[in-house]
């Protein structure tokens, strides 16, 4: 079973793996996520390596993908950090180059993480394009007062229960995936839900059924979220009492009496990681960053930033006890063994998925 490892706060000591701290120096142009203050980590990395990081923030993966298309012709971005399920879209659009594994330390990663070893699914034609950073899940966020849930009973189907009319916060495409998995358990899909990720005809056949059923429960949705800030606002400000959201969002909401639990069907699991951009101007610096982020100290600090689980070995030794306790409560009993990892999504799938999500939101 994979061990849950969440990063603790204030873990910015320079890692021992950087043998020559100022061998690279220079700068690194990093395309990452909005809503997180990584300035302290960037300073620690600069102290360890002499490399200054410039961050371009993006609110979601679609924005990051669009921005990358603008960055590639000019070489204005060196690395990006989408999730593993999306990296093939980047590759098929000619946006990324493979990593030089001689300049990385794959042995630093937890076994089973995407990109943790040569020859795994992060490779295309024998070239390694993805190295992991953090991982986490989408599960059920709930108000402990207004919508209490317990493990083993809490279900993705709760999102569509009429008792939560006007109280639910979801990401549109994730809600459709949740509906798809619910319908599959009920025997109401023409084919297994995972098969819909394989080809366009199967996707349309399955997702037409999913969308039709989801639209019957559209009145449950109070807010669609697209970013960390959106999701927190849905619960803190806009009155949502239950929703499908990132575990990291729930950590940030825990002080407001919200909880997080894996649904009995298994939480959606994702792995975030680094891609080397095509036409990158600072290739050595990009490799230094990826290597530093695989050390226990760097990895724990990065996981702390996102309130997520680290992909690196040894980060558990640096976790904050309160965060560790949160994840233990979020994934009790056999929850970790039931994780439902998002399948890889080619460009055609992402395009169609967006079309279905738009129809759901617009109805």
XYZ file of C-alpha atoms in Angstrom:
363
model
C 0.000 0.000 0.000
C 1.254 3.483 -0.813
C 2.161 5.478 2.267
C 0.501 8.858 2.704
C 3.107 11.560 3.111
C 2.119 15.168 3.654
C 4.601 18.019 3.848
C 5.111 20.002 7.016
C 5.549 23.719 7.435
C 8.832 25.559 7.601
C 10.933 22.818 5.997
C 13.370 24.850 3.983
C 16.791 23.484 4.885
C 19.111 23.074 1.905
C 19.230 19.403 0.841
C 22.420 17.403 0.896
C 22.025 16.214 -2.696
C 23.320 19.463 -4.195
C 27.038 18.716 -4.336
C 28.160 22.011 -5.782
C 25.733 24.620 -4.548
C 26.577 27.208 -7.154
C 27.454 24.962 -10.076
C 24.461 26.204 -12.036
C 23.449 29.664 -10.732
C 21.510 31.782 -13.200
C 17.736 31.770 -13.383
C 14.763 29.490 -13.925
C 11.400 30.417 -15.452
C 8.757 28.297 -13.774
C 5.126 28.015 -14.903
C 3.059 27.005 -11.891
C -0.133 27.405 -9.924
C -1.759 30.552 -8.570
C -2.903 30.807 -4.960
C 0.276 29.585 -3.239
C 3.133 31.613 -1.762
C 6.316 29.771 -2.721
C 8.648 32.713 -2.101
C 10.304 31.083 0.924
C 10.980 27.898 -1.021
C 12.390 29.839 -3.951
C 14.746 31.591 -1.532
C 15.864 28.269 -0.054
C 16.508 26.907 -3.544
C 18.514 30.009 -4.421
C 20.572 29.624 -1.253
C 21.281 26.002 -2.130
C 22.037 26.453 -5.831
C 22.426 30.135 -6.661
C 19.462 29.875 -9.041
C 16.743 32.550 -8.992
C 13.212 31.366 -9.798
C 10.730 33.534 -11.699
C 7.139 32.309 -11.363
C 4.315 32.683 -13.873
C 1.051 31.879 -12.097
C -1.887 30.073 -13.689
C -5.281 29.469 -12.062
C -5.858 26.027 -13.621
C -4.424 23.462 -16.009
C -6.231 24.764 -19.072
C -4.750 28.219 -18.509
C -1.292 26.693 -17.951
C -1.614 24.696 -21.161
C -2.679 27.776 -23.145
C 0.145 29.841 -21.656
C 2.671 27.156 -22.585
C 1.710 27.466 -26.246
C 2.650 31.129 -26.083
C 5.859 30.453 -24.177
C 7.371 27.779 -26.425
C 8.122 29.957 -29.496
C 10.095 32.431 -27.392
C 11.558 29.993 -24.861
C 10.143 32.116 -22.038
C 9.342 29.125 -19.808
C 11.741 26.406 -18.653
C 9.487 24.112 -16.626
C 5.791 23.650 -15.955
C 3.922 21.625 -13.331
C 0.666 20.084 -14.556
C -0.688 16.730 -13.429
C 0.392 13.386 -14.831
C -2.915 12.635 -16.526
C -2.411 15.658 -18.789
C 1.246 15.365 -19.818
C 0.537 13.445 -23.033
C -1.466 16.405 -24.315
C 1.614 18.569 -23.803
C 3.778 16.038 -25.630
C 1.402 15.565 -28.569
C 1.268 19.340 -29.025
C 5.064 19.572 -29.163
C 5.366 21.638 -25.991
C 7.912 19.607 -24.003
C 11.300 17.905 -24.260
C 12.461 14.788 -22.374
C 14.462 14.948 -19.153
C 18.092 13.830 -19.003
C 17.898 11.109 -16.363
C 21.649 11.281 -15.782
C 21.037 14.696 -14.199
C 18.204 13.535 -11.923
C 17.830 11.111 -8.995
C 14.852 8.874 -9.733
C 15.814 6.655 -6.800
C 14.646 9.482 -4.513
C 10.992 8.869 -5.416
C 8.469 6.604 -3.729
C 7.974 3.360 -5.636
C 4.837 3.403 -7.755
C 4.736 7.142 -8.308
C 4.274 8.095 -11.994
C 7.671 9.050 -13.396
C 9.564 7.355 -10.566
C 11.456 4.880 -12.715
C 12.653 4.421 -16.301
C 10.218 2.626 -18.559
C 7.024 3.609 -16.767
C 4.026 5.465 -18.197
C 5.848 8.794 -18.078
C 7.855 7.719 -21.115
C 6.978 8.129 -24.778
C 9.132 6.280 -27.312
C 11.685 5.547 -24.603
C 12.045 9.185 -23.504
C 11.187 10.334 -19.981
C 8.929 13.408 -19.921
C 7.454 13.587 -16.395
C 8.967 13.585 -12.901
C 6.624 13.705 -9.870
C 6.437 16.344 -7.160
C 3.287 15.954 -5.054
C 0.133 13.898 -5.155
C -3.296 14.117 -3.640
C -6.955 13.476 -4.265
C -10.364 14.891 -4.977
C -12.849 13.655 -2.423
C -15.793 14.860 -0.389
C -15.483 18.165 1.469
C -18.299 18.626 3.970
C -19.569 20.911 6.686
C -19.267 19.045 9.963
C -22.416 20.825 11.169
C -24.675 20.950 8.106
C -23.597 17.852 6.162
C -21.669 15.410 8.368
C -20.254 12.369 6.554
C -18.635 9.146 7.740
C -16.251 6.823 5.950
C -17.847 3.750 4.451
C -21.183 5.504 3.999
C -20.101 8.715 2.262
C -20.488 8.318 -1.492
C -19.980 10.246 -4.713
C -23.740 9.821 -5.085
C -24.193 12.232 -2.151
C -23.263 15.079 -4.491
C -26.457 14.431 -6.439
C -28.771 13.774 -3.479
C -31.747 16.163 -3.565
C -31.302 16.956 0.124
C -28.272 19.031 -0.909
C -30.089 21.134 -3.507
C -28.284 24.435 -3.923
C -25.457 23.455 -1.554
C -22.879 21.640 -3.701
C -19.510 22.910 -5.009
C -17.788 20.967 -7.803
C -15.381 21.267 -10.673
C -17.560 20.610 -13.722
C -15.563 17.853 -15.398
C -14.842 16.162 -12.055
C -18.558 16.142 -11.240
C -19.269 14.414 -14.540
C -16.573 11.840 -13.785
C -18.153 11.307 -10.365
C -21.527 10.760 -11.992
C -19.931 8.341 -14.438
C -18.473 6.254 -11.640
C -21.793 6.266 -9.746
C -23.693 5.142 -12.850
C -21.145 2.404 -13.453
C -21.728 0.948 -9.977
C -25.455 1.006 -10.764
C -24.952 -0.823 -14.060
C -26.329 2.084 -16.087
C -23.415 2.716 -18.485
C -23.069 1.073 -21.892
C -19.363 0.416 -21.239
C -16.968 0.686 -18.262
C -16.295 4.324 -17.395
C -12.509 3.998 -17.791
C -13.022 2.854 -21.374
C -14.283 6.350 -22.181
C -10.696 7.613 -21.965
C -9.541 5.302 -24.780
C -11.220 6.632 -27.928
C -13.617 9.329 -29.027
C -16.508 7.081 -30.007
C -16.551 5.323 -26.634
C -16.231 8.592 -24.781
C -19.237 10.079 -26.539
C -21.267 6.933 -25.986
C -20.539 6.956 -22.248
C -20.473 10.680 -21.547
C -23.770 11.333 -23.338
C -25.390 9.108 -20.719
C -23.398 10.745 -17.915
C -24.268 14.295 -18.957
C -27.959 13.513 -19.342
C -28.121 12.135 -15.804
C -26.022 14.955 -14.328
C -28.336 17.565 -15.828
C -31.233 16.052 -13.884
C -29.393 17.059 -10.705
C -28.030 20.420 -11.850
C -30.117 22.219 -9.204
C -27.786 20.772 -6.547
C -24.877 22.863 -7.817
C -24.380 26.177 -6.053
C -20.946 26.905 -7.519
C -18.549 25.485 -10.055
C -14.940 25.993 -8.985
C -11.852 26.088 -11.178
C -9.045 27.056 -8.795
C -7.985 26.770 -5.159
C -9.284 30.255 -4.404
C -12.622 29.501 -6.083
C -13.054 26.321 -4.081
C -12.300 27.917 -0.732
C -14.670 30.778 -1.500
C -17.485 28.373 -2.343
C -17.461 27.026 1.207
C -16.324 30.047 3.205
C -18.386 32.709 1.448
C -21.035 31.243 -0.820
C -22.788 28.834 1.508
C -21.782 25.453 0.104
C -21.999 22.643 2.642
C -20.734 19.705 0.569
C -18.682 19.269 -2.560
C -16.042 17.450 -4.524
C -12.669 19.084 -3.969
C -8.967 18.654 -3.420
C -7.762 17.321 -0.089
C -5.415 20.322 0.055
C -8.427 22.658 -0.129
C -9.956 20.825 2.796
C -6.772 21.258 4.838
C -7.105 25.008 4.318
C -10.780 24.855 5.310
C -10.278 22.684 8.382
C -10.192 25.713 10.670
C -13.694 26.624 9.464
C -15.216 23.335 10.667
C -15.101 21.559 7.322
C -13.939 17.989 6.943
C -12.729 15.758 4.140
C -13.390 12.087 3.543
C -12.678 9.630 0.759
C -15.917 8.340 -0.795
C -16.611 4.622 -0.556
C -16.022 4.298 -4.307
C -12.473 5.641 -3.814
C -11.157 9.197 -4.053
C -9.977 10.557 -7.394
C -6.168 10.592 -7.232
C -3.771 12.860 -9.081
C -0.016 13.263 -9.289
C 1.536 16.620 -10.060
C 4.996 16.896 -11.574
C 7.532 18.755 -13.648
C 7.806 18.984 -17.419
C 10.813 20.397 -19.286
C 9.574 22.931 -21.796
C 10.623 22.836 -25.434
C 13.042 25.665 -26.252
C 13.862 26.103 -22.556
C 16.775 28.496 -22.110
C 17.831 27.261 -18.670
C 18.021 23.494 -19.054
C 20.699 22.834 -16.417
C 18.805 24.963 -13.912
C 15.595 23.052 -14.647
C 17.326 19.773 -13.847
C 18.748 21.233 -10.630
C 15.217 22.236 -9.615
C 13.743 18.797 -10.312
C 16.587 17.113 -8.435
C 16.312 19.462 -5.456
C 12.568 18.817 -5.332
C 13.195 15.080 -4.990
C 15.256 15.494 -1.813
C 13.457 14.920 1.515
C 13.837 18.573 2.520
C 12.841 20.134 -0.785
C 10.029 17.642 -1.323
C 8.571 18.156 2.154
C 8.615 21.932 1.735
C 6.854 21.679 -1.635
C 4.232 19.302 -0.223
C 3.728 21.698 2.676
C 3.049 24.501 0.204
C 0.258 22.548 -1.471
C -0.900 20.769 1.707
C -0.469 17.573 -0.286
C 1.456 14.298 -0.156
C 5.073 14.202 -1.249
C 6.258 11.932 -4.058
C 9.732 11.669 -2.504
C 11.135 9.186 -0.023
C 11.965 10.537 3.428
C 9.609 13.515 3.375
C 7.488 11.834 6.036
C 10.293 12.499 8.501
C 9.656 16.231 8.132
C 5.868 16.425 8.317
C 3.915 18.556 10.745
C 1.854 16.388 13.096
C -1.368 18.345 12.537
C -1.185 17.784 8.781
C -0.340 14.119 9.310
C -3.395 13.778 11.554
C -5.606 15.393 8.898
C -4.588 12.869 6.258
C -5.007 9.960 8.629
C -8.618 11.037 9.189
C -9.202 11.666 5.474
C -8.043 8.187 4.410
C -9.061 5.747 7.165
C -9.168 1.946 6.945
C -8.784 0.804 3.318
C -9.209 4.231 1.670
C -5.644 4.396 0.342
C -6.023 1.065 -1.422
C -9.158 2.307 -3.206
C -7.651 5.401 -4.819
C -8.965 5.944 -8.372
C -6.072 7.407 -10.350
C -7.097 9.747 -13.155
C -6.298 8.028 -16.469
C -3.919 9.773 -18.857
C -5.834 12.135 -21.104
C -4.791 12.803 -24.678
C -5.507 16.103 -26.397
C -8.669 14.806 -28.070
C -10.076 13.728 -24.704
C -9.332 17.037 -22.967
C -11.064 18.915 -25.800
C -14.187 16.765 -25.633
C -14.196 16.744 -21.845
C -14.236 20.540 -21.896
C -17.180 20.494 -24.292
C -19.194 18.266 -21.985
C -18.222 20.360 -18.952
C -19.298 23.543 -20.755
C -22.673 21.994 -21.592
C -23.126 21.028 -17.944
C -22.297 24.523 -16.738
C -24.381 26.309 -19.378
C -27.579 24.288 -18.948
